[in-house]
XYZ file of C-alpha atoms in Angstrom:
707
model
C -23.482 32.095 21.368
C -26.565 30.160 20.308
C -26.512 26.441 21.011
C -29.211 24.288 19.454
C -29.779 20.600 20.229
C -28.529 19.392 16.879
C -28.455 15.770 15.701
C -26.617 12.623 16.775
C -25.853 11.740 13.163
C -23.611 12.153 11.294
C -20.730 12.003 13.738
C -18.075 14.700 13.542
C -18.497 18.334 12.512
C -20.999 18.809 9.670
C -21.300 22.246 8.047
C -24.588 22.895 6.244
C -24.084 26.425 4.935
C -25.504 28.194 7.992
C -23.759 26.529 10.893
C -22.182 23.311 12.102
C -23.527 20.228 13.833
C -21.118 18.539 16.258
C -21.527 14.928 17.391
C -19.120 12.661 19.272
C -19.479 9.204 20.816
C -18.379 8.381 24.346
C -19.860 5.978 26.835
C -17.041 6.449 29.330
C -17.310 10.232 29.876
C -19.811 11.790 32.296
C -19.961 14.978 30.233
C -18.250 16.446 27.159
C -17.265 19.972 26.282
C -16.855 21.209 22.735
C -13.996 23.736 22.703
C -13.895 26.322 19.920
C -10.309 27.490 19.599
C -9.299 31.015 18.660
C -6.117 32.310 17.080
C -5.227 34.319 20.203
C -4.919 31.060 22.161
C -8.250 31.370 23.965
C -11.103 28.908 23.711
C -14.864 28.941 24.092
C -16.314 25.866 25.797
C -19.800 24.605 25.011
C -21.148 21.624 26.953
C -22.799 19.011 24.758
C -25.888 18.375 26.861
C -27.896 16.373 24.328
C -27.160 12.657 24.211
C -28.609 9.829 22.107
C -27.149 6.329 22.423
C -24.025 7.827 24.032
C -23.552 10.329 21.188
C -23.254 13.889 22.567
C -24.303 16.564 20.095
C -25.160 20.205 19.460
C -25.717 22.555 16.526
C -23.968 25.949 16.549
C -25.374 28.520 14.096
C -22.728 30.681 12.494
C -19.797 28.327 13.059
C -18.093 28.306 9.679
C -15.451 26.277 7.820
C -11.952 26.904 9.123
C -13.080 26.919 12.767
C -10.661 24.922 14.929
C -12.101 22.825 17.722
C -11.553 19.927 20.094
C -13.279 18.050 22.895
C -12.700 17.727 26.624
C -14.065 14.559 28.225
C -14.962 14.827 31.928
C -15.093 11.426 33.573
C -13.205 8.751 35.482
C -9.466 8.414 35.173
C -9.083 4.839 36.383
C -6.519 2.927 34.313
C -7.068 -0.162 36.458
C -10.567 -0.256 34.916
C -9.361 0.781 31.468
C -10.769 4.316 31.830
C -8.548 7.286 30.924
C -10.821 10.347 30.757
C -9.009 13.573 31.615
C -10.590 16.965 30.949
C -7.169 18.620 30.954
C -6.457 16.953 27.616
C -7.854 18.570 24.468
C -8.982 15.701 22.266
C -9.173 15.440 18.508
C -12.516 14.563 16.977
C -12.295 10.936 15.736
C -14.402 12.081 12.757
C -12.477 15.302 12.034
C -12.409 15.995 8.284
C -9.276 18.111 8.663
C -6.644 18.587 11.351
C -4.494 21.662 11.835
C -1.013 22.022 13.278
C 1.270 19.444 14.834
C 1.971 18.126 18.316
C 4.435 19.939 20.528
C 5.756 16.982 22.447
C 5.987 17.312 26.190
C 4.482 15.945 29.373
C 1.370 18.052 28.749
C -0.035 15.686 26.094
C 0.219 12.627 28.326
C -2.360 11.507 30.855
C 0.231 10.681 33.511
C 3.424 12.198 34.925
C 6.697 10.884 33.515
C 8.181 10.470 36.976
C 5.001 8.908 38.389
C 3.144 6.870 35.731
C 0.359 5.981 38.169
C -0.504 9.614 38.935
C -2.978 11.575 36.783
C -1.515 14.526 34.893
C -3.705 17.655 34.906
C -1.467 19.853 32.743
C -3.473 21.475 29.948
C -2.547 19.954 26.592
C -4.363 22.493 24.368
C -1.351 24.749 23.606
C 0.597 21.694 22.465
C -2.089 19.875 20.470
C -3.177 19.519 16.893
C -6.763 20.673 16.461
C -9.769 19.486 14.501
C -11.125 21.796 11.803
C -14.621 22.372 10.415
C -14.478 21.911 6.643
C -16.624 22.986 3.735
C -17.858 19.795 2.059
C -18.737 21.486 -1.214
C -16.420 20.902 -4.183
C -16.877 21.152 -7.922
C -16.080 17.670 -9.181
C -17.224 18.626 -12.664
C -17.722 15.478 -14.722
C -15.305 13.421 -12.639
C -15.745 9.693 -13.119
C -13.845 6.835 -11.594
C -11.735 5.021 -14.188
C -13.030 1.634 -12.893
C -10.114 -0.312 -14.316
C -10.454 -4.077 -14.213
C -7.865 -5.973 -12.210
C -6.673 -7.719 -15.380
C -5.734 -4.324 -16.824
C -4.310 -2.898 -13.603
C -0.698 -1.871 -13.044
C -0.239 -0.527 -9.510
C 2.367 2.091 -8.631
C 3.011 2.362 -4.887
C 4.170 5.870 -4.046
C 4.783 8.286 -1.199
C 3.314 11.765 -1.794
C 6.504 13.492 -0.718
C 9.035 10.895 -1.810
C 7.682 10.779 -5.360
C 7.579 14.534 -5.883
C 10.183 16.146 -3.638
C 13.065 16.306 -6.103
C 11.322 16.121 -9.469
C 12.999 18.749 -11.682
C 9.769 19.482 -13.538
C 7.930 20.647 -10.427
C 7.942 24.164 -8.935
C 9.705 24.060 -5.586
C 6.646 25.335 -3.714
C 4.606 22.335 -4.873
C 7.138 19.607 -4.204
C 6.070 17.082 -1.603
C 2.366 17.985 -1.769
C -0.974 16.779 -3.087
C -0.813 19.542 -5.677
C 2.374 17.965 -7.020
C 0.480 14.746 -7.752
C -1.834 16.764 -9.997
C 1.027 18.455 -11.833
C 1.484 17.487 -15.513
C 5.105 16.427 -14.841
C 4.006 13.656 -12.461
C 0.916 12.636 -14.414
C 2.915 12.469 -17.643
C 5.465 10.170 -15.994
C 2.758 7.810 -14.757
C 0.897 7.763 -18.069
C 4.035 7.120 -20.127
C 5.061 4.382 -17.733
C 1.689 2.699 -18.258
C 0.538 2.958 -14.656
C -3.220 2.598 -14.187
C -3.470 2.846 -10.406
C -1.597 5.081 -7.986
C -1.438 3.524 -4.516
C -0.568 6.242 -2.020
C 1.217 5.418 1.202
C -0.731 6.746 4.211
C -2.415 10.108 3.687
C -4.723 9.857 6.677
C -3.554 12.400 9.261
C -0.684 10.848 11.155
C 1.608 11.820 13.996
C 5.374 12.131 14.184
C 6.308 9.992 17.174
C 7.734 11.651 20.272
C 10.755 9.329 20.194
C 11.579 10.103 16.559
C 11.189 13.857 16.997
C 13.583 13.763 19.955
C 16.072 11.948 17.677
C 15.711 14.570 14.953
C 13.801 12.147 12.720
C 10.212 11.884 11.451
C 7.597 9.223 10.904
C 8.121 9.520 7.155
C 6.030 6.555 6.023
C 2.980 7.675 8.005
C 1.785 4.389 9.514
C 0.788 6.200 12.707
C -2.746 7.426 12.069
C -4.699 9.740 14.349
C -7.374 11.012 11.906
C -9.169 8.489 9.695
C -11.133 11.141 7.776
C -8.515 13.885 7.454
C -5.898 14.214 4.684
C -2.456 14.606 6.245
C -1.901 18.356 6.584
C 1.873 18.380 5.976
C 1.263 17.334 2.358
C -0.855 20.429 1.652
C 0.608 23.466 -0.088
C -2.555 25.572 0.213
C -2.962 25.552 4.031
C -4.252 23.303 6.828
C -7.556 24.926 7.835
C -9.494 22.695 5.433
C -7.504 23.594 2.325
C -5.864 20.167 2.478
C -9.239 18.610 1.680
C -9.709 20.728 -1.428
C -6.131 20.108 -2.545
C -6.479 16.350 -2.181
C -9.762 16.347 -4.090
C -8.163 18.409 -6.856
C -5.345 15.858 -7.135
C -7.805 12.968 -7.415
C -9.783 14.830 -10.064
C -6.638 15.485 -12.128
C -5.478 11.872 -11.880
C -8.923 10.639 -12.893
C -8.858 12.929 -15.911
C -5.666 11.129 -16.947
C -7.366 7.749 -16.480
C -5.435 6.910 -13.299
C -7.102 5.405 -10.233
C -6.174 6.452 -6.697
C -5.906 3.828 -3.942
C -5.107 4.658 -0.327
C -2.862 2.635 1.975
C -4.947 2.738 5.160
C -4.040 1.900 8.750
C -7.182 0.852 10.597
C -5.392 -1.633 12.826
C -4.021 0.829 15.422
C -3.685 4.536 16.227
C -0.900 6.924 17.176
C -1.816 6.838 20.878
C 0.507 3.899 21.570
C 0.344 1.738 24.693
C -0.335 2.609 28.339
C 2.649 4.979 28.257
C 1.488 6.701 25.055
C -0.100 10.163 24.752
C -3.772 11.025 25.161
C -4.781 12.563 21.843
C -8.295 11.374 21.003
C -9.738 7.866 21.346
C -7.934 7.065 24.586
C -9.432 10.067 26.361
C -12.928 9.689 24.905
C -13.581 5.999 25.508
C -10.494 3.844 25.916
C -12.197 0.439 26.447
C -14.550 0.893 23.490
C -11.789 1.709 21.002
C -8.862 -0.505 22.031
C -8.162 -4.170 22.721
C -7.161 -4.312 26.377
C -5.538 -7.240 28.156
C -6.985 -9.074 31.148
C -5.405 -6.293 33.171
C -7.163 -3.312 31.509
C -4.259 -0.976 32.274
C -2.466 -2.538 29.309
C -3.096 -2.933 25.591
C -3.100 -6.022 23.417
C -0.728 -5.416 20.527
C -0.761 -7.472 17.307
C 0.632 -4.589 15.254
C 3.970 -3.897 16.943
C 2.935 -0.294 17.585
C 1.599 -0.451 21.125
C -2.131 -0.910 20.563
C -4.743 -2.566 18.361
C -8.252 -1.325 17.665
C -11.063 -3.418 19.133
C -12.550 -5.051 16.044
C -15.576 -6.474 17.891
C -16.683 -3.031 19.074
C -19.621 -1.741 17.005
C -18.274 1.783 17.405
C -14.875 0.855 15.946
C -16.544 -1.001 13.091
C -18.792 2.002 12.463
C -15.787 4.333 12.504
C -13.915 2.237 9.944
C -16.885 1.744 7.637
C -17.861 5.431 7.860
C -14.276 6.369 7.033
C -14.098 4.015 4.042
C -17.403 5.256 2.654
C -16.335 8.875 3.176
C -13.152 8.446 1.162
C -15.072 6.755 -1.651
C -18.123 9.014 -1.806
C -16.654 12.383 -0.790
C -13.004 12.079 -1.811
C -13.636 9.864 -4.867
C -10.849 7.367 -4.198
C -10.950 4.043 -6.016
C -9.929 1.547 -3.361
C -7.817 0.707 -0.364
C -4.798 -1.316 0.636
C -5.238 -2.388 4.266
C -2.066 -2.329 6.361
C -1.635 -5.396 8.618
C -5.060 -6.586 7.536
C -4.861 -9.772 9.605
C -5.441 -7.585 12.685
C -8.773 -6.466 11.226
C -9.833 -10.109 11.249
C -9.052 -10.593 14.955
C -12.563 -10.367 16.333
C -11.394 -12.177 19.435
C -7.842 -13.536 19.455
C -7.291 -15.696 16.413
C -7.562 -14.481 12.828
C -11.107 -15.185 11.592
C -11.816 -14.777 7.891
C -15.547 -14.543 8.712
C -15.171 -11.771 11.277
C -17.641 -8.890 11.516
C -15.397 -6.528 9.588
C -15.402 -8.708 6.472
C -19.157 -9.236 6.800
C -19.692 -5.479 6.841
C -17.451 -4.894 3.839
C -19.083 -7.724 1.880
C -22.587 -6.292 2.207
C -21.726 -2.595 1.953
C -23.017 -1.228 -1.371
C -20.251 1.375 -1.581
C -17.112 -0.195 -0.127
C -17.654 -3.616 -1.703
C -17.492 -2.063 -5.159
C -13.960 -0.617 -4.987
C -10.576 -2.305 -5.023
C -9.803 -3.992 -1.694
C -6.219 -5.133 -1.139
C -5.026 -6.845 2.023
C -1.568 -6.901 3.484
C -2.364 -10.416 4.736
C -0.262 -10.554 7.873
C 0.389 -8.931 11.229
C 2.864 -9.619 14.058
C 0.446 -11.573 16.245
C 0.234 -15.342 16.640
C -1.053 -16.958 13.439
C -0.816 -13.628 11.682
C 0.603 -14.810 8.327
C -2.550 -15.299 6.262
C -1.470 -15.157 2.612
C -4.151 -16.906 0.575
C -6.747 -16.911 3.359
C -8.754 -13.726 2.791
C -12.372 -13.813 1.545
C -13.157 -13.948 -2.201
C -13.911 -10.228 -2.526
C -10.323 -9.385 -1.584
C -6.977 -9.330 -3.347
C -3.730 -9.760 -1.421
C -0.149 -8.621 -1.421
C 1.457 -11.937 -2.334
C 4.513 -12.185 -0.099
C 5.177 -15.684 -1.406
C 5.512 -14.289 -4.928
C 8.086 -11.769 -3.710
C 10.128 -14.393 -1.882
C 10.062 -16.985 -4.662
C 11.056 -14.586 -7.430
C 13.849 -13.135 -5.310
C 15.131 -16.625 -4.592
C 15.115 -17.591 -8.264
C 17.223 -14.695 -9.461
C 19.684 -14.773 -6.572
C 20.377 -18.433 -7.322
C 18.606 -20.030 -4.382
C 15.829 -21.862 -6.200
C 14.445 -24.483 -3.872
C 11.574 -25.429 -6.140
C 10.988 -24.681 -9.790
C 7.426 -25.866 -9.244
C 6.822 -23.081 -6.733
C 8.243 -20.515 -9.130
C 5.940 -21.893 -11.823
C 2.971 -21.440 -9.497
C 3.916 -17.848 -8.689
C 4.486 -17.033 -12.370
C 1.032 -18.326 -13.286
C -1.039 -16.608 -10.601
C -0.538 -18.761 -7.472
C -3.428 -21.183 -7.984
C -2.283 -23.060 -4.865
C -3.207 -19.994 -2.812
C -6.336 -18.681 -4.492
C -8.092 -21.272 -6.652
C -9.637 -23.357 -3.874
C -11.856 -20.515 -2.603
C -13.121 -19.379 -5.972
C -10.650 -16.611 -6.540
C -8.643 -16.119 -9.713
C -5.085 -15.083 -10.637
C -6.089 -11.458 -10.155
C -6.343 -12.051 -6.401
C -2.542 -12.025 -6.371
C -0.939 -8.592 -6.125
C 2.548 -9.468 -7.356
C 5.512 -7.449 -6.197
C 9.252 -7.843 -5.848
C 9.816 -4.728 -3.749
C 7.628 -2.289 -1.827
C 8.114 0.606 0.583
C 9.078 -1.865 3.318
C 12.485 -3.381 2.557
C 15.162 -2.871 -0.056
C 14.514 -0.893 -3.196
C 15.070 -2.799 -6.449
C 18.525 -1.238 -6.842
C 19.481 -2.170 -3.287
C 18.075 -5.690 -3.658
C 20.864 -6.399 -6.162
C 23.508 -4.273 -4.400
C 23.436 -5.347 -0.738
C 23.513 -8.657 1.092
C 22.815 -7.007 4.437
C 20.731 -4.112 5.704
C 22.493 -0.847 6.525
C 20.067 1.018 8.783
C 22.537 2.918 10.956
C 20.900 6.237 10.043
C 17.771 5.141 11.918
C 19.574 5.390 15.251
C 18.733 1.876 16.429
C 22.131 0.259 16.048
C 21.092 -1.466 12.793
C 18.779 -3.718 14.813
C 15.581 -2.579 13.077
C 14.348 -3.855 9.743
C 14.249 -7.332 8.239
C 17.531 -9.258 8.425
C 16.622 -11.957 5.893
C 16.074 -10.038 2.663
C 16.673 -12.712 0.018
C 18.991 -10.216 -1.638
C 22.331 -10.619 -3.425
C 24.924 -7.893 -3.934
C 26.332 -9.404 -7.150
C 29.765 -9.752 -5.593
C 30.397 -6.388 -3.908
C 28.535 -4.858 -0.970
C 27.178 -1.430 -1.856
C 28.797 1.156 -4.096
C 31.323 -0.003 -6.662
C 32.905 1.128 -9.923
C 33.509 -2.429 -11.131
C 31.916 -2.495 -14.617
C 31.171 -6.224 -14.486
C 29.348 -5.934 -11.171
C 27.406 -2.903 -12.373
C 26.422 -4.722 -15.566
C 25.225 -7.740 -13.602
C 23.203 -5.556 -11.236
C 21.530 -3.784 -14.145
C 20.750 -7.149 -15.733
C 19.248 -8.421 -12.485
C 17.004 -5.369 -12.217
C 15.791 -6.013 -15.755
C 15.176 -9.660 -14.839
C 12.993 -8.662 -11.905
C 11.012 -6.105 -13.902
C 10.469 -8.531 -16.801
C 9.413 -11.368 -14.513
C 6.997 -9.121 -12.644
C 5.361 -7.761 -15.781
C 5.007 -11.138 -17.490
C 3.521 -12.946 -14.480
C -0.186 -13.659 -14.161
C -1.830 -11.574 -11.465
C -1.658 -7.840 -10.790
C 1.825 -6.244 -10.884
C 2.875 -3.555 -8.418
C 5.906 -1.299 -8.876
C 7.446 0.537 -5.941
C 7.993 4.216 -6.741
C 11.436 4.972 -8.065
C 12.328 1.372 -8.857
C 11.851 2.209 -12.510
C 14.752 4.688 -12.213
C 16.939 2.513 -9.932
C 16.247 4.467 -6.732
C 18.598 3.643 -3.865
C 18.331 4.033 -0.101
C 22.014 3.076 0.305
C 21.117 -0.253 1.844
C 18.551 1.055 4.335
C 15.680 -1.436 4.264
C 13.534 0.341 6.861
C 13.482 4.003 5.881
C 10.281 4.684 7.840
C 11.904 7.591 9.678
C 14.026 9.046 6.870
C 12.302 12.137 5.506
C 15.302 13.092 3.402
C 17.019 12.483 0.082
C 17.839 9.004 1.382
C 14.193 8.002 0.863
C 13.073 10.399 -1.888
C 13.054 9.396 -5.548
C 16.157 10.571 -7.390
C 15.096 11.259 -10.958
C 17.141 10.205 -14.040
C 18.106 13.747 -14.952
C 20.264 13.781 -11.832
C 21.767 10.345 -12.497
C 25.129 10.865 -14.171
C 25.649 7.124 -14.720
C 22.519 6.839 -16.825
C 21.376 3.583 -15.217
C 18.092 5.127 -14.128
C 17.217 6.392 -17.610
C 17.990 2.995 -19.189
C 15.923 1.112 -16.623
C 13.043 3.565 -17.028
C 12.929 2.919 -20.778
C 13.020 -0.851 -20.214
C 10.303 -0.731 -17.547
C 8.061 1.270 -19.850
C 8.617 -1.287 -22.612
C 7.745 -4.199 -20.313
C 4.609 -2.527 -18.928
C 3.373 -1.826 -22.426
C 4.217 -5.344 -23.612
C 1.942 -6.587 -20.844
C -0.787 -4.078 -21.659
C -0.725 -5.020 -25.353
C -1.058 -8.773 -24.797
C -3.938 -10.376 -22.872
C -2.019 -13.666 -22.630
C 0.020 -12.064 -19.807
C -3.059 -10.899 -17.874
C -5.488 -13.749 -17.968
C -8.579 -13.661 -15.782
C -8.657 -17.403 -15.216
C -6.052 -19.944 -14.251
C -4.337 -22.043 -16.908
C -5.881 -25.438 -17.612
C -2.681 -27.213 -18.625
C -4.447 -28.727 -21.625
C -5.963 -27.637 -24.969
C -8.951 -25.359 -24.488
C -12.260 -26.408 -26.004
C -13.670 -24.141 -28.682
C -10.325 -22.532 -29.570
C -9.512 -24.894 -32.458
C -5.976 -25.248 -31.155
C -4.512 -28.644 -30.322
C -1.763 -27.155 -28.177
C -2.096 -26.779 -24.439
C -2.707 -23.272 -23.098
C 0.626 -23.536 -21.267
C 3.626 -25.847 -21.514
C 6.925 -26.165 -19.667
C 10.260 -27.155 -21.182
C 13.807 -27.832 -20.092
C 16.512 -25.708 -21.709
C 17.030 -28.638 -24.122
C 13.502 -28.100 -25.459
C 11.996 -31.245 -23.913
C 8.745 -31.057 -21.980
C 9.345 -31.018 -18.234
C 8.963 -34.311 -16.391
C 8.318 -34.783 -12.700
C 12.008 -35.534 -12.321
C 12.844 -32.173 -13.869
C 10.459 -30.410 -11.506
C 11.953 -32.183 -8.510
C 15.551 -31.388 -9.420
C 16.933 -29.414 -6.497
C 19.525 -27.609 -8.589
C 17.286 -26.679 -11.496
C 17.361 -22.940 -12.203
C 16.434 -22.716 -15.870
C 13.299 -23.434 -17.864
C 11.177 -22.340 -20.813
C 7.465 -21.486 -20.575
C 5.103 -21.571 -23.560
C 2.056 -19.282 -23.311
C -0.520 -20.070 -25.969
C -2.263 -16.868 -27.024
C -4.669 -18.903 -29.131
C -5.975 -20.803 -26.088
C -7.345 -18.058 -23.835
C -10.501 -19.483 -22.287
C -12.127 -16.326 -20.943
C -14.210 -14.202 -23.355
C -13.908 -10.489 -24.012
C -16.298 -7.885 -22.563
C -18.910 -8.537 -25.291
C -18.560 -12.291 -25.192
C -16.131 -12.384 -28.083
C -13.287 -14.855 -28.284
C -9.944 -13.395 -27.189
C -6.900 -14.409 -29.221
C -3.349 -13.189 -28.847
C 0.180 -13.878 -29.999
C 1.984 -16.760 -28.328
C 5.170 -16.353 -26.298
C 8.124 -18.358 -25.064
C 9.692 -17.144 -21.820
C 13.214 -18.468 -21.316
C 14.657 -18.131 -17.813
C 18.331 -18.731 -17.112
C 18.793 -18.017 -13.406
C 21.911 -20.172 -13.245
C 25.437 -18.761 -12.737
C 26.592 -19.969 -16.157
C 25.778 -19.515 -19.817
C 23.230 -22.008 -21.183
C 21.950 -22.937 -24.628
C 18.165 -23.047 -24.958
C 16.486 -25.045 -27.716
C 13.330 -23.553 -29.197
C 10.617 -26.252 -28.795
C 9.875 -27.924 -32.125
C 6.111 -28.498 -31.874
C 4.865 -25.161 -30.586
C 5.427 -22.838 -33.505
C 7.739 -22.781 -36.496
C 9.012 -19.216 -36.407
C 9.586 -16.772 -33.578
C 10.964 -13.313 -32.986
C 13.013 -12.190 -29.969
C 11.312 -9.227 -28.263
C 13.117 -9.125 -24.899
C 16.718 -9.928 -24.004
C 17.663 -8.812 -20.506
C 21.332 -9.561 -21.215
C 21.503 -6.398 -23.309
C 21.717 -2.966 -21.619
C 18.477 -1.808 -23.233
C 16.772 -5.168 -22.742
C 15.893 -5.359 -26.421
C 17.089 -7.811 -29.096
C 20.205 -6.972 -31.089
C 18.236 -7.390 -34.339
C 14.486 -6.921 -33.838
C 13.797 -8.204 -37.361
C 15.720 -11.466 -36.938
C 13.679 -14.665 -36.940
C 14.208 -17.753 -34.803
C 13.167 -21.175 -36.085
C 11.842 -24.139 -34.154
C 14.791 -26.257 -33.062
C 17.226 -23.339 -33.093
C 19.590 -22.842 -30.179
C 19.703 -19.548 -28.332
C 22.565 -18.750 -25.976
C 21.481 -17.091 -22.736
C 24.221 -15.663 -20.567
C 24.118 -16.271 -16.835
C 21.154 -14.738 -15.003
C 19.262 -13.503 -18.001
C 15.890 -13.869 -19.613
C 14.764 -13.951 -23.237
C 11.213 -13.599 -24.553
C 10.145 -14.871 -27.983
C 6.920 -13.899 -29.729
C 4.907 -15.711 -32.418
C 2.036 -13.858 -34.130
C -1.429 -15.329 -33.718
């Protein structure tokens, strides 16, 4: 076999049409072997003798796409110094563009012996390991263009590749649960009709099914256990895992782009699947443990702000390079449109505390590629001071956990502050305005993958996670949920009607709030997990979307129609998706004497400070003036819209609402969540200023006045 010196950059395995260049960083190892793996179980070892700035490299003519490979790092195994090199362990390439196979769990993939954790384990891990794969980078993107949808027009749909597609009746069985399913017309048609602009995929970076879960007969279904930051997860590929997963993912992105839908990835750059000091040796740990991970004062152990056993070392230039290279790769080569960063507060921990000016944010801010896509932070982690909602830099948007909590509290009848609800409804200016951000910095959501589904939020007071095998101790215990009078399944028609009404209330509130709405997959069809609020390990029908065709009760079909109507109401009216915060006064240049927003009691009187301070208040009316939108259109034109009255009755009793007398003479009801379809009984009926409308308990009515 010919071995040429090759190049130190780019890292990973780079195929150029005639052969492949291999490059891997390690400062800890004395020498590194590249192992080419063959289907008969044998391997060919090539020592990487060339080294530049601790990057070992070689070029192998004739090595083609589909070739499986790994590395063996020869060097000190001295955990007391943080060093865990062990040449008996076949290591994945941190820059692998594809990964084949799965881990066969056993003592072989660990660096120590189970019965003697301090003793080095020299069992060969290769027969039990996943392997890196050389991929062909060439792909016909045709005239693919990113949709580049503005945040003010964005509706995010958070979905799991398998959970969204596994039971869809319109999909061939061989495609279900795969990237190819995302590209199928049945899925794309659903998203387009729903009005979704942006598909946010739960982790598709190659992840690992934990040893513990596999022993329990479960899987790491969610995928927040990354081992390959460049490789699409191979279990979601229907075409094969020797590089075909890359082509299949690209094909899915191309098809979604053709339909005008963006693709955002939920990414996990805060930790890896190698766990703590008792975790396996799969890649980073064996190559250069102290360069990749945050170690404690005793370097045998790992600092953990993620709850997973380890945290990546965010002040290491090699970790920062890895993350930035990965982000750029997914944008430039895989054509994705943005990222949602899991436990993003950990990325800001350059030392111990969360630092909004850390190196990671500096790198993102100046990067000409990454800075131009959507960047969404999950603004918390489990470390000290980790809850950072409202504290990320101006370039970023954030999952607004305060929005979720406040809206849940309102509709379950635990409103502590109408003023806080008002702030959440109007874009959370208290969180974002002081640092120059706008309402669009707030990613609004009521539910997400983590926690109750929308159906379960109104059906369970308590979590029911027994299926996870942890004695119902896992998952959040304070869910701000309400079961509407009965825990779980019931055939009581009154309870079922109330639950359906509550789901409509949540959907309507979400879609009519300023900011960027996010729907959790299946909520639009009343998906249930039977009270499990932590289905991370449930790769089964418990966690998959159950489509309306299979729903004999019809609740899912009704909610789907209502959700579509609310999404499109939002899309049709810029007053619900403003790019600037409300002024609370008439807007200059609009020739309208009315304020851009006004707040009223159910009696039709403008809210006073006493009304805002009322501890028991759970009802109000909001006036949105479509003729007082301050921000111009894309060509500098004035934007004008219809005006709306949003009437919220979150109280346990029926209330009469008076239509305000000075904010429009004639209105039309367009939404009434008290009705099963969420629509008015008589769409043509007119409502006059001063009229009284009766809102049943826990319902919402929306009135519209033409511009």
